[in-house]
PDB file of C-alpha atoms in Angstrom:
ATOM      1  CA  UNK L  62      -6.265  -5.024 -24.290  1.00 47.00           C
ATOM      2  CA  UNK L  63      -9.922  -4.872 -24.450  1.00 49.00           C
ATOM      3  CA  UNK L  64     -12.271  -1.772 -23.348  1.00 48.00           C
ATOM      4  CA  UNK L  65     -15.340  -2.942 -21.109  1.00 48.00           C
ATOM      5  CA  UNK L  66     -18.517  -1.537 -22.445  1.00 48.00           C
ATOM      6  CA  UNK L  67     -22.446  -2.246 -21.625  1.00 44.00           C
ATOM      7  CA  UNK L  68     -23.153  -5.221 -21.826  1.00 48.00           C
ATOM      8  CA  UNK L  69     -26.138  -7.426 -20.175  1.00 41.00           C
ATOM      9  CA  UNK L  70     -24.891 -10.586 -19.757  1.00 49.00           C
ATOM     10  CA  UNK L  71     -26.474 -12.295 -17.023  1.00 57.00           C
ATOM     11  CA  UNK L  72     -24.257 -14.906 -16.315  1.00 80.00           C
ATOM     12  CA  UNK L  73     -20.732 -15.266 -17.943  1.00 91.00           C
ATOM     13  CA  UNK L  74     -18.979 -19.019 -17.769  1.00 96.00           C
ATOM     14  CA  UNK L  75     -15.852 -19.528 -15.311  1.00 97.00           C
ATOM     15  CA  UNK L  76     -12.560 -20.456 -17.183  1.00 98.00           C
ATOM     16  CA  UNK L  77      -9.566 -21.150 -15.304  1.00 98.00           C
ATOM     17  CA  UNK L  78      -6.459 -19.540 -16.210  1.00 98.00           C
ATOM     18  CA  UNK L  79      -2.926 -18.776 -15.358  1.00 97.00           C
ATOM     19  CA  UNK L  80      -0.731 -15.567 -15.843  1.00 96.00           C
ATOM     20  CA  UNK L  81       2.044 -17.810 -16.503  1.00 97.00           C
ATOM     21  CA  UNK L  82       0.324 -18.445 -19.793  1.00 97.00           C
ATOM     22  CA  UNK L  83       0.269 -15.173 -21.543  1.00 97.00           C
ATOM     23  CA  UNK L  84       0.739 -15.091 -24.906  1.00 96.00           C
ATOM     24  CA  UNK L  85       0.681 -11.779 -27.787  1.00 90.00           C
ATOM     25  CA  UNK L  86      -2.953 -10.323 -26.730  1.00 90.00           C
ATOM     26  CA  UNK L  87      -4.252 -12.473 -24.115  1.00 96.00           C
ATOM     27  CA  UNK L  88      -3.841 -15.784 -21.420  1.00 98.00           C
ATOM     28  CA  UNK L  89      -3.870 -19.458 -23.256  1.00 98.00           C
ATOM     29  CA  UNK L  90      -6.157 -21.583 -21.828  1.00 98.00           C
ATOM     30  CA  UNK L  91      -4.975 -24.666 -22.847  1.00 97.00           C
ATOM     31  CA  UNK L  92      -4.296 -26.223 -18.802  1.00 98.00           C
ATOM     32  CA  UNK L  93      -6.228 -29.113 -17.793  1.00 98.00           C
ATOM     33  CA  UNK L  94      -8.655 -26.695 -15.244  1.00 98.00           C
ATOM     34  CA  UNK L  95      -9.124 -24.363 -18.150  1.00 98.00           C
ATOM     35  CA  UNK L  96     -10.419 -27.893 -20.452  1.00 97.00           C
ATOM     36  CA  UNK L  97     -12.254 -28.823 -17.809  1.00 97.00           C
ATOM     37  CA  UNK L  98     -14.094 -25.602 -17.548  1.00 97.00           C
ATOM     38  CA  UNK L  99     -15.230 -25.285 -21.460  1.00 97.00           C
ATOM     39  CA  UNK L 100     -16.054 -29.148 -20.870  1.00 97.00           C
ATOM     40  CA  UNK L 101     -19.202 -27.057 -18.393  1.00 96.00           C
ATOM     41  CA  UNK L 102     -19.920 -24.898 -21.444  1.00 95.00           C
ATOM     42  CA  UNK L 103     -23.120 -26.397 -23.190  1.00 93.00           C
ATOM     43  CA  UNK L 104     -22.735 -26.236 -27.238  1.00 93.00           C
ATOM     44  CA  UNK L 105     -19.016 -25.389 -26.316  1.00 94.00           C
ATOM     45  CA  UNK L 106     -17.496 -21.801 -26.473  1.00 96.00           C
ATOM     46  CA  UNK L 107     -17.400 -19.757 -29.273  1.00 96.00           C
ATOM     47  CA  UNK L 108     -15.634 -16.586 -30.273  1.00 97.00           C
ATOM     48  CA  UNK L 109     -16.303 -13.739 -28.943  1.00 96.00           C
ATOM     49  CA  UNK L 110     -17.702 -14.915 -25.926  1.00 96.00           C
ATOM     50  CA  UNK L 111     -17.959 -12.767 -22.673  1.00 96.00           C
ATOM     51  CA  UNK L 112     -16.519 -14.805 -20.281  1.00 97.00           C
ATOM     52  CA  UNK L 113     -15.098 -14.402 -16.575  1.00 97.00           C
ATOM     53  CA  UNK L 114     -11.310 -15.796 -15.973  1.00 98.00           C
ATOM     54  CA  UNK L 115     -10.191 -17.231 -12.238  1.00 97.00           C
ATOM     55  CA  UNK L 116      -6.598 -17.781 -11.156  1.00 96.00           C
ATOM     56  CA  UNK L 117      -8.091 -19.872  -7.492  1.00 93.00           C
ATOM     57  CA  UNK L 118      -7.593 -17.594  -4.775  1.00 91.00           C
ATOM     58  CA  UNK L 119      -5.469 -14.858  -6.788  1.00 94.00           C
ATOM     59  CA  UNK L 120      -7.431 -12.798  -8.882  1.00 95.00           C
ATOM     60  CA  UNK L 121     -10.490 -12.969 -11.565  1.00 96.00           C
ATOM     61  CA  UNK L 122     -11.561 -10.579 -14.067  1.00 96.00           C
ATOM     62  CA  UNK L 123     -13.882 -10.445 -17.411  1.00 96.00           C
ATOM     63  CA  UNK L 124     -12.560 -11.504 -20.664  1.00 97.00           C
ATOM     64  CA  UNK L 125     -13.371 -11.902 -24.837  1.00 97.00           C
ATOM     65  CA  UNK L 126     -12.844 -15.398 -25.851  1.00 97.00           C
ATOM     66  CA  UNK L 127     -11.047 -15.959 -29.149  1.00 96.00           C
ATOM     67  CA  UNK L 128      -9.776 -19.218 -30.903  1.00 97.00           C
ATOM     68  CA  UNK L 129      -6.292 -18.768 -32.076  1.00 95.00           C
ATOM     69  CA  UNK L 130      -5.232 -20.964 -34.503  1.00 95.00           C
ATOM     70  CA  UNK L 131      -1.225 -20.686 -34.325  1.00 93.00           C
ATOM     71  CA  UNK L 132      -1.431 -22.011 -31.177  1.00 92.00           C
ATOM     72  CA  UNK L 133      -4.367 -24.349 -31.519  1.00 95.00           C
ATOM     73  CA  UNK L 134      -6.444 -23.012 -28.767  1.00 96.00           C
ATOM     74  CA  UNK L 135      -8.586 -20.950 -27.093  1.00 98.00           C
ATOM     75  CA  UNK L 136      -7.260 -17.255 -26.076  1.00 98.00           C
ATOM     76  CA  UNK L 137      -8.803 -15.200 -23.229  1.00 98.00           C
ATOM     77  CA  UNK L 138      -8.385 -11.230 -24.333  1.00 98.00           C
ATOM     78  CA  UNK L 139      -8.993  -9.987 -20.846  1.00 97.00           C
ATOM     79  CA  UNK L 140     -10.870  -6.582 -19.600  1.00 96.00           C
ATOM     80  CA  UNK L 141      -8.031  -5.323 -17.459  1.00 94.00           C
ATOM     81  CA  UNK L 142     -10.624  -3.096 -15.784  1.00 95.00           C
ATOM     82  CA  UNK L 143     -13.134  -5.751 -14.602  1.00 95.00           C
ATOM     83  CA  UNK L 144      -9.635  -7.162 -12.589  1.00 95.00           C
ATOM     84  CA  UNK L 145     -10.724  -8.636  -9.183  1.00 94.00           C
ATOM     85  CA  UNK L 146      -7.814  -9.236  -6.917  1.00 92.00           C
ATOM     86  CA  UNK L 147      -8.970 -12.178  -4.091  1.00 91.00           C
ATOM     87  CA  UNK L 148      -7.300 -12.368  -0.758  1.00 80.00           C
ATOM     88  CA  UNK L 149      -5.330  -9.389  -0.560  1.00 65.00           C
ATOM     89  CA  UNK L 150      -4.718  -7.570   2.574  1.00 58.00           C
ATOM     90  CA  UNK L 151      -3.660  -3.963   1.398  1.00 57.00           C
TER      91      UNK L 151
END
């Protein structure tokens, strides 16, 4: 996957996603939440974009947006590091 490195973004834009989803390289985000969510992005997303990905309640992390066209849609290449699990009791 992808490597974090320095960056100083100041705010990333939310993208829903689902693990379900996983393609060669990344999550689609082709679900209705995910559409939705670029629908917030002003001037729409673009590749390479730094962007965080939520599953509600499960787990979020950082990603690299990419536009793949074999499968028509947007790809989220995530930062496994940045993962965020949400609601876990260890």
């Amino acid at each position: 996957m992808i490597e974090a490195d320095n960056r100083s973004d100041l705010f990333m834009h939310r993208i829903y996603f689902d693990t379900n989803e996983a393609v060669e390289g990344g999550y689609g985000l082709w679900l209705a939440a995910s559409k939705m969510d670029f629908n917030r992005i002003p001037n729409g997303p673009k590749n390479g974009m730094h962007i965080g990905i939520y599953m509600t309640g499960e787990l979020e992390m950082e990603a690299i947006l990419f536009f793949m066209p074999e499968y028509a849609a947007w790809i989220a290449r995530p930062i496994l590091q940045t993962t965020k699990y949400l609601g876990w009791v260890a």
